[in-house]
Tab-separated table of C-alpha atoms in Angstrom:
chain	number	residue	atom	x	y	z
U	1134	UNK	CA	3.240	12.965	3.468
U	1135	UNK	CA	5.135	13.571	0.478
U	1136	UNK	CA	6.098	9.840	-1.480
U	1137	UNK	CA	9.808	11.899	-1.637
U	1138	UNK	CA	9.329	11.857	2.120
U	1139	UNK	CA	8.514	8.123	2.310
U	1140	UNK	CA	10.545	7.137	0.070
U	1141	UNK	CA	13.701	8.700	1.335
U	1142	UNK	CA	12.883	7.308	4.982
U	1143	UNK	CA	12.747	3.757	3.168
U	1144	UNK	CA	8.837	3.429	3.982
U	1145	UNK	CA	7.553	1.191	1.483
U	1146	UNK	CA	4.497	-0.883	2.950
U	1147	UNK	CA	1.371	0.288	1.662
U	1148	UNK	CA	-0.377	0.607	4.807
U	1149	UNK	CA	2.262	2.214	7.053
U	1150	UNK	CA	2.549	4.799	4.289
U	1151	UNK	CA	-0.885	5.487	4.755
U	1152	UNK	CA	-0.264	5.988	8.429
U	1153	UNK	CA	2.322	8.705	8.137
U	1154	UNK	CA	0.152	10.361	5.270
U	1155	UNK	CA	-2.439	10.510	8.273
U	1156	UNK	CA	0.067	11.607	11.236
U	1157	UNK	CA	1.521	14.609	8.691
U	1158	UNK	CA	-2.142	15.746	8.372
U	1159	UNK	CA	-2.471	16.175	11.705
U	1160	UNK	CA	0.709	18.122	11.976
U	1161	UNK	CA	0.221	20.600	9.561
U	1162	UNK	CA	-3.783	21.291	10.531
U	1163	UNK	CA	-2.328	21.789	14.340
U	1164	UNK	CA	0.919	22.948	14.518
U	1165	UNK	CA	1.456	25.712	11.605
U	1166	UNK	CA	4.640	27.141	13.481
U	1167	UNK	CA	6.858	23.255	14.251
U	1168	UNK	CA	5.008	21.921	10.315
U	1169	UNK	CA	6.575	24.876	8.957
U	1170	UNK	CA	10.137	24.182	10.926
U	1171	UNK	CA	9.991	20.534	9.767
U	1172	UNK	CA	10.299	21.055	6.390
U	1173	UNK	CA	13.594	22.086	7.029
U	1174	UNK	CA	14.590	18.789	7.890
U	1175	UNK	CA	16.731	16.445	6.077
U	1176	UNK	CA	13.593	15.030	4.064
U	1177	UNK	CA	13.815	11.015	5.192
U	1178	UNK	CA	13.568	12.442	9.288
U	1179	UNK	CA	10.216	14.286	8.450
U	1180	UNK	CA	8.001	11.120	8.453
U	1181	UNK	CA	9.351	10.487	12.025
U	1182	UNK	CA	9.010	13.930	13.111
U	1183	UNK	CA	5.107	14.421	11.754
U	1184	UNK	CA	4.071	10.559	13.295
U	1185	UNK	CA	5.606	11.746	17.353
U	1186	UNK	CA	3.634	15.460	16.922
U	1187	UNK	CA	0.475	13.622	15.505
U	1188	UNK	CA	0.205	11.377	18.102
U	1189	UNK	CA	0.674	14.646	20.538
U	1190	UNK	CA	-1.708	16.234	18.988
U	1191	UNK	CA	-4.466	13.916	19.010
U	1192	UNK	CA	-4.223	12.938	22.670
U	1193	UNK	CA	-4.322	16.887	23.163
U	1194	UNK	CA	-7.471	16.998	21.048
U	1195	UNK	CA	-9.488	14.399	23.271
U	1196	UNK	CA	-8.249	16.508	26.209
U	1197	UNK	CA	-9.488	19.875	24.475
U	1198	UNK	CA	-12.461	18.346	22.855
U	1199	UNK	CA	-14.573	20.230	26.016
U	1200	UNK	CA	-15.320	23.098	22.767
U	1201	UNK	CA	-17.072	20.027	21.482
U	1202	UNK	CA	-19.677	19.254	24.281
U	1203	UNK	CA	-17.669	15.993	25.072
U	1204	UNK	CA	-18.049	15.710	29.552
U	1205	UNK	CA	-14.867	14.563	31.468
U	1206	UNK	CA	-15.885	10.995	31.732
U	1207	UNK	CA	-15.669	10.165	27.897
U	1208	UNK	CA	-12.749	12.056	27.313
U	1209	UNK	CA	-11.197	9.228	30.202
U	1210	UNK	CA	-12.609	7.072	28.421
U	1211	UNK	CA	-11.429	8.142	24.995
U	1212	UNK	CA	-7.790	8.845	26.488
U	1213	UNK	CA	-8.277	5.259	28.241
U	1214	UNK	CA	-8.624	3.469	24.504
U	1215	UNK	CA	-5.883	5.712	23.606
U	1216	UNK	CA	-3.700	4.247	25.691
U	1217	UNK	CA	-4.521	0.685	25.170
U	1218	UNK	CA	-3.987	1.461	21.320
U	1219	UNK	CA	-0.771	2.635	22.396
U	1220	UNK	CA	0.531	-0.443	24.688
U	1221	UNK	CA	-0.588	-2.819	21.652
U	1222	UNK	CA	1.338	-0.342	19.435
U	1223	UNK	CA	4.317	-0.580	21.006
U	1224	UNK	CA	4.156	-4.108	21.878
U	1225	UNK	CA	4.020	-4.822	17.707
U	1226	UNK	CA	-0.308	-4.884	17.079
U	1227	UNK	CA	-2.901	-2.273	17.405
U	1228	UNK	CA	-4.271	-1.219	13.915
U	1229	UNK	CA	-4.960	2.284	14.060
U	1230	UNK	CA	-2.848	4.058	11.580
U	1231	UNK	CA	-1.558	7.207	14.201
U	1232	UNK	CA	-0.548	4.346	16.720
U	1233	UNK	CA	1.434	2.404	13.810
U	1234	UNK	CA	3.161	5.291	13.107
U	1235	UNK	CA	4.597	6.011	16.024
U	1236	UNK	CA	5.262	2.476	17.196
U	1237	UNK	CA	6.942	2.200	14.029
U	1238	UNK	CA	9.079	5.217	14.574
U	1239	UNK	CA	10.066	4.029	17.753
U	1240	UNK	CA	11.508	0.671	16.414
U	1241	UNK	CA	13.360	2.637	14.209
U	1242	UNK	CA	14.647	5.648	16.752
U	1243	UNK	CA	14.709	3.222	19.442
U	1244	UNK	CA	12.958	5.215	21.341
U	1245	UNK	CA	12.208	4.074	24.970
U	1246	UNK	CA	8.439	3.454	25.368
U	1247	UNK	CA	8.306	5.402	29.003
U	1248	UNK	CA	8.232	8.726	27.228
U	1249	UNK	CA	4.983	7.826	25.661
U	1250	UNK	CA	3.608	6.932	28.959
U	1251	UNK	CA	4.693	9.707	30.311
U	1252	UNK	CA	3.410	11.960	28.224
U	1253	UNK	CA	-0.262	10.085	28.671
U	1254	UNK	CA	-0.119	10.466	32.419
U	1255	UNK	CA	-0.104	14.070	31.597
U	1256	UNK	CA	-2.541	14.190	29.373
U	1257	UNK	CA	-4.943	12.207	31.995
U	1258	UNK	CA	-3.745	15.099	34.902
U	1259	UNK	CA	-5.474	17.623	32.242
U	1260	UNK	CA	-8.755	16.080	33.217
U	1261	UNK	CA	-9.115	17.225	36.125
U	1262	UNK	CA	-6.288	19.465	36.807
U	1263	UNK	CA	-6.828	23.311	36.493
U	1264	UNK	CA	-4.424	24.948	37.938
U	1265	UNK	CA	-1.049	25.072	39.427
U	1266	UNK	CA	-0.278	26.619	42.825
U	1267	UNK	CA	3.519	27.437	41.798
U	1268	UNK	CA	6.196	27.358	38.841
U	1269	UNK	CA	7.555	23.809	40.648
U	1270	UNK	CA	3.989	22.195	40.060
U	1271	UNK	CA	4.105	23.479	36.634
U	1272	UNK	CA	7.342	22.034	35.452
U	1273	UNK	CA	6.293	18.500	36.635
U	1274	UNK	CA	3.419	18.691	34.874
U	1275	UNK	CA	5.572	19.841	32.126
U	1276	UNK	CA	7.786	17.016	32.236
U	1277	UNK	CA	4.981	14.795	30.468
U	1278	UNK	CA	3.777	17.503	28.491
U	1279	UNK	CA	6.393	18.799	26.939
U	1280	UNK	CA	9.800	17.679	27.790
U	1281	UNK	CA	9.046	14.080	26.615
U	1282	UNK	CA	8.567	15.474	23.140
U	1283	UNK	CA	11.807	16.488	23.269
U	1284	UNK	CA	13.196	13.311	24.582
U	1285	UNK	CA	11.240	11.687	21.718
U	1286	UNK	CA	12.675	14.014	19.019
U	1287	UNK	CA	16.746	13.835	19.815
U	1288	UNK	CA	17.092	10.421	18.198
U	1289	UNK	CA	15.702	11.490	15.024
U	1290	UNK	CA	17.489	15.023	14.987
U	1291	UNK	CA	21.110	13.828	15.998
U	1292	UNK	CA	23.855	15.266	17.853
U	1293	UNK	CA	27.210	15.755	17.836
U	1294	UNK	CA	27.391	16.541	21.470
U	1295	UNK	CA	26.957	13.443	24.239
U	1296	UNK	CA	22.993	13.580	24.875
U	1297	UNK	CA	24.183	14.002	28.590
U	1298	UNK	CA	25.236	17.231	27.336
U	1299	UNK	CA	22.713	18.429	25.317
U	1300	UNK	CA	19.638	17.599	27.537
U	1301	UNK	CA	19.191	20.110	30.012
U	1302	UNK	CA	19.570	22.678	27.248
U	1303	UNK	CA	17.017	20.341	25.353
U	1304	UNK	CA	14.859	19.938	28.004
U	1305	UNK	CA	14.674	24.032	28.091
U	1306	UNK	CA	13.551	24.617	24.981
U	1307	UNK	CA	10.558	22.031	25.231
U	1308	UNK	CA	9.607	23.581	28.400
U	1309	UNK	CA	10.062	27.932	26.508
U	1310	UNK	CA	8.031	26.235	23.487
U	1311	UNK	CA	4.823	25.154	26.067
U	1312	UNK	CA	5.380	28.336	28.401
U	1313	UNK	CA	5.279	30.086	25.335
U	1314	UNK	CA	1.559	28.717	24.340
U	1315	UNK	CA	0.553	29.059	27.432
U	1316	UNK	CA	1.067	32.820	27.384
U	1317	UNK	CA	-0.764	32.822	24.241
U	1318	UNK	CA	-3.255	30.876	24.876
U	1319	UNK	CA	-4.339	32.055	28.187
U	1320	UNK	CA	-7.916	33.736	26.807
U	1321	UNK	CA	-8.707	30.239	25.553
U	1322	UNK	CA	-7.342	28.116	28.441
U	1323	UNK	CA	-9.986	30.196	31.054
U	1324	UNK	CA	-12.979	29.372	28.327
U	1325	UNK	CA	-11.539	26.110	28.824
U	1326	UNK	CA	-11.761	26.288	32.784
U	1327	UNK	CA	-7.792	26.103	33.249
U	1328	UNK	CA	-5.181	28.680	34.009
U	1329	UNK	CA	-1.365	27.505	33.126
U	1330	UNK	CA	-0.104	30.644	34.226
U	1331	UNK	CA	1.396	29.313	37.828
U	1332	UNK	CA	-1.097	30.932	40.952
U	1333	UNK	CA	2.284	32.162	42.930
U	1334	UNK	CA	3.202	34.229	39.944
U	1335	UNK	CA	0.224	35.777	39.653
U	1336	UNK	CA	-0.910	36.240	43.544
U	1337	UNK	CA	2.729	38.954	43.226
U	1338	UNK	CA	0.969	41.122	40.775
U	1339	UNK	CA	-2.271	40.756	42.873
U	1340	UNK	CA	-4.127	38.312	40.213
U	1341	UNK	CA	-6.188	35.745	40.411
U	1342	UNK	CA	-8.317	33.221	38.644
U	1343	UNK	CA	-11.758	35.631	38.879
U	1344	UNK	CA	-9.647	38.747	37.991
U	1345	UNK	CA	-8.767	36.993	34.869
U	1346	UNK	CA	-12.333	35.887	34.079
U	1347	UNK	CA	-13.684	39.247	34.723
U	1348	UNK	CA	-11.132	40.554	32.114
U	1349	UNK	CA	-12.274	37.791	29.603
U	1350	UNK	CA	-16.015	38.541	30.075
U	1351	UNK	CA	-15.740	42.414	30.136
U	1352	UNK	CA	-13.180	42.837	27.767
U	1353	UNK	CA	-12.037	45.221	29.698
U	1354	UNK	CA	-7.658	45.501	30.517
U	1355	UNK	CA	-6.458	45.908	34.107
U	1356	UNK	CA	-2.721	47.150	34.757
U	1357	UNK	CA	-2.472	43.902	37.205
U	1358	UNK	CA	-3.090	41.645	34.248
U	1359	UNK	CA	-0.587	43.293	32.262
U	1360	UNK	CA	2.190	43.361	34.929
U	1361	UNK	CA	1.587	39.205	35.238
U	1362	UNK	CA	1.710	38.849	31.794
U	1363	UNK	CA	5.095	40.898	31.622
U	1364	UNK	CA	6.632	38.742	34.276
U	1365	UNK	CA	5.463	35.527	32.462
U	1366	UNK	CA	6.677	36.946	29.663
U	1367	UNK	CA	9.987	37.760	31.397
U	1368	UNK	CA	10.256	33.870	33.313
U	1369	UNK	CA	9.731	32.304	29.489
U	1370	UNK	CA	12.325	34.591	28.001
U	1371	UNK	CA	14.840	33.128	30.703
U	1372	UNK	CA	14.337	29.630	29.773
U	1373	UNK	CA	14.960	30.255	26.097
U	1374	UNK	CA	18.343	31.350	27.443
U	1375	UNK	CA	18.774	28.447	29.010
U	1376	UNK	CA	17.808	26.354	25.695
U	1377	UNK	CA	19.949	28.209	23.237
U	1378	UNK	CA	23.262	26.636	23.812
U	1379	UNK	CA	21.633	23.047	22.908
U	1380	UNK	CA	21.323	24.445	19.523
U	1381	UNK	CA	25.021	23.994	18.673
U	1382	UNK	CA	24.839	20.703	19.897
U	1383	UNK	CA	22.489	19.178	16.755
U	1384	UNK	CA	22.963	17.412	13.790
U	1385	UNK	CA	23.924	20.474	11.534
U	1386	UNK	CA	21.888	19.198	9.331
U	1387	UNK	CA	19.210	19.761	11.587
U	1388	UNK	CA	19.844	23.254	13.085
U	1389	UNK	CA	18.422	25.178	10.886
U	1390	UNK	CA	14.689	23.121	11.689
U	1391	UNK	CA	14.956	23.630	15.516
U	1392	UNK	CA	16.516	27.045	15.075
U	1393	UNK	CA	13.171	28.637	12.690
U	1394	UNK	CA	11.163	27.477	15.786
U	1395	UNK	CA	13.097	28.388	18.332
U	1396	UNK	CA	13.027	32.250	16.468
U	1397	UNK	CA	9.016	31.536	15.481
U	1398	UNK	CA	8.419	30.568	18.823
U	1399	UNK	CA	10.275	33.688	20.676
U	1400	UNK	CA	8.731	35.944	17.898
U	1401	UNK	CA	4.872	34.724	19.231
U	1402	UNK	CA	6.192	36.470	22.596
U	1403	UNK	CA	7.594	39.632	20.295
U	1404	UNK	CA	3.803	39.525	19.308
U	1405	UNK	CA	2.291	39.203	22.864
U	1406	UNK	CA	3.746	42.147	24.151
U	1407	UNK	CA	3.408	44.474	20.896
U	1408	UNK	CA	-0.077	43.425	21.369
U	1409	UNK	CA	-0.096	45.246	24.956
U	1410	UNK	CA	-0.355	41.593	26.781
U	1411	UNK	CA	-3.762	41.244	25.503
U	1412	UNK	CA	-3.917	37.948	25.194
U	1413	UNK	CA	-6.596	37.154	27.619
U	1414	UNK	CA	-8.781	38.487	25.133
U	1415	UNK	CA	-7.314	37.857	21.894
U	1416	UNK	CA	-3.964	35.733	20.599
U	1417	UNK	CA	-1.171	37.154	19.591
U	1418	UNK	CA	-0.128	36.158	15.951
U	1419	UNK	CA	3.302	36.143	14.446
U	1420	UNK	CA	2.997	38.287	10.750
U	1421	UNK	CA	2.793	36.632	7.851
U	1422	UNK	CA	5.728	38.223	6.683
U	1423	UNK	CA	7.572	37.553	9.308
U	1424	UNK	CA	7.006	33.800	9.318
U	1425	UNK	CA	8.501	34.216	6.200
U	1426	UNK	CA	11.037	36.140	6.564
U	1427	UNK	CA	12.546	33.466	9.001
U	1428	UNK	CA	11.699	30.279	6.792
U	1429	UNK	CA	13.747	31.584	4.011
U	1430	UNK	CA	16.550	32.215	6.388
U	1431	UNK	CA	16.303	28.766	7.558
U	1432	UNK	CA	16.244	27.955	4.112
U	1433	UNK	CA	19.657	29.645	3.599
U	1434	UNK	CA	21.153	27.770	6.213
U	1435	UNK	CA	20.442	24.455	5.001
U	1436	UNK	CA	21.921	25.203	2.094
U	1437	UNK	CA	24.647	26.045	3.591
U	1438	UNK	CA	24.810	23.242	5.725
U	1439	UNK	CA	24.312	20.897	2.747
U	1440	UNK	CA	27.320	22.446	0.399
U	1441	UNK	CA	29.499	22.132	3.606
U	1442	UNK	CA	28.546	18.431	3.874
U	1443	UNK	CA	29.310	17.946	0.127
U	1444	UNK	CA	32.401	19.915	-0.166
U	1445	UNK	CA	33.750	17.230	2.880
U	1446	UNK	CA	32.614	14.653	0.673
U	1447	UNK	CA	30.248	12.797	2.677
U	1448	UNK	CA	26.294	13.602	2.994
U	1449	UNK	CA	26.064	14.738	6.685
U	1450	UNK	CA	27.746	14.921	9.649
U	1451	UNK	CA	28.010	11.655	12.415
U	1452	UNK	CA	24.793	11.617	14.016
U	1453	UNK	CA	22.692	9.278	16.473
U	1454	UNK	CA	21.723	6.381	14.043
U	1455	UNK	CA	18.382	4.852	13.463
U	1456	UNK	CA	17.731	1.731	14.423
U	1457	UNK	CA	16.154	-0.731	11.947
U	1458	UNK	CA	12.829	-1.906	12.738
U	1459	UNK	CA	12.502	-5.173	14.747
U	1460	UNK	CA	10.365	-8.131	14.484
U	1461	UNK	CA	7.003	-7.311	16.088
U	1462	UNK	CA	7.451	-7.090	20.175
U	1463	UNK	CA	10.593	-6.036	19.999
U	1464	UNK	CA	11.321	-3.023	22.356
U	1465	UNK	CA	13.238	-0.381	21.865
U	1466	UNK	CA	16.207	-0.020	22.404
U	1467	UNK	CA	17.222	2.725	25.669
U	1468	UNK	CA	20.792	4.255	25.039
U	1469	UNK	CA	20.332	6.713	27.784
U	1470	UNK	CA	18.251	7.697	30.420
U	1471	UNK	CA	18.242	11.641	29.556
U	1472	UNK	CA	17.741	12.429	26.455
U	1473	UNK	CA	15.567	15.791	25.261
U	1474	UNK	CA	14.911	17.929	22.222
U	1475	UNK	CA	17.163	20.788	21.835
């Protein structure tokens, strides 16, 4: 975290600066493709943005942390302390610096605490679920996953749309953003004993869980594989359609962020299929060059954005305001039940 950053987001307290210097870390190790987005945010919403995806990120590392040796039963328990941290977080205490960060964020936001919990509960269904019999069982699982980062993020992006409006474009994109990782991630989801990919979509193309691993151990393609892959290629494509309206319905200020990964996020599936769908035994990787070519276009529209808000004389448009933080215990604020990322 940049002291610019902290500074412009009127973080001052040694400690809590400390804590968003941590959650940024965690952001840029883990998500190259949103870390490089969010620097195309206004520069005092960035702390918020880095403190909700660190705190994703390191529940998603206990859940991954199989790589590491670590059995089911400590990763409970390790999500288990999480979420105590967490509940003291919100409630004004807990001391580690990820959990201050957040809870502090949502003081600010006034963010309503249920979208952390829900996003926990899915976290805990990783455990010990593996699979998902159709696209229905998916998208609840999703709901926690993914759609409650969106939820999360509106209040800190803005609209100038009602957030009635906006969120089931919102909700969309969260849900093409995980779809999308899933595709891409498929090879390293069966090493991790899980397959995303919903069972109902692949029984059509005559595929199934031991298909897939034979692929991964042979290394060897199969034109039954590929056709799944197309079609959840073709099903992820459909809900960025579905998310793409939501766009116009931001914070100007803040397009241009959500728009370079909405276009870095579709380009990953450009690179899945140029790769011939291979991604059971390799991930697909967005060029270099292409990265960016699409952060200096973001780039160009913030500028834009920015001498547009200048020549009106005023340094943004109306957006969703922060809420200052409250005394310790104070909860957050709910404005509206619906609210998602676009």
């Amino acid at each position: 975290m940049t002291a610019r950053e902290l500074d412009a987001a009127g973080i001052t307290e040694l400690g809590l600066r400390a804590a968003y210097t941590r959650c940024r870390r965690l952001n840029a190790r883990h998500g190259r493709t949103y870390f490089l987005a969010t620097r195309l945010l206004p520069v005092e919403r960035r702390p918020a943005v880095h403190a909700l995806y660190g705190f994703a990120r390191w529940a998603d590392d206990i859940v991954d942390s199989t790589e590491a040796g670590v059995p089911p039963h400590r990763r409970a328990t390790a999500l288990a302390a999480l979420q105590e941290q967490l509940e003291r977080g919100l409630r004004g205490g807990g001391s580690d610096p990820v959990v201050v960060a957040l809870a502090d964020t949502a003081r600010r936001y006034g963010i309503p605490h249920q979208h952390f919990r829900d996003f926990m509960a899915a976290m805990r269904s990783d455990l010990t679920v593996t699979d998902y019999p159709a696209y229905d069982d998916l998208r609840a699982y999703m709901h926690g996953s993914a759609a409650v980062i969106g939820l999360q993020m509106l209040p800190v992006l803005g609209t100038v749309a009602p957030r009635e409006e906006a969120a089931p474009h919102a909700a969309a994109l969260g849900v093409a953003f995980q779809l999308t990782n899933f595709l891409r991630d498929v090879g390293e989801d069966l090493d991790r004993g899980r397959v995303y990919l919903p069972a109902d979509l692949l029984r059509a193309h005559g595929v199934d869980r031991d298909l897939l691993r034979w692929s991964r151990r042979t290394g060897l393609r199969d034109r039954r594989i590929t056709k799944a892959l197309r079609a959840a290629e073709d099903l992820t494509r459909g809900v960025y359609r579905e998310a793409a309206p939501g766009l116009a319905m931001l914070d100007p200020l803040a397009r241009p962020c959500i728009r370079t990964a909405f276009v870095l996020y579709g380009g990953i599936l450009d690179a899945i299929a140029d790769d011939g769908y291979a991604v059971v035994h390799r991930r697909a990787v967005v060029p270099r060059r292409r990265r960016a070519a699409v952060a200096l276009d973001g780039l160009a529209r913030l500028a834009a954005c920015r001498a547009a808000a200048r020549r009106k004389g005023r340094p943004g448009p109306p957006r969703s305001p922060a809420v200052p933080p409250g005394p310790p215990g104070t909860p957050a604020p709910r404005e509206r039940e619906h609210e998602e990322v676009a």
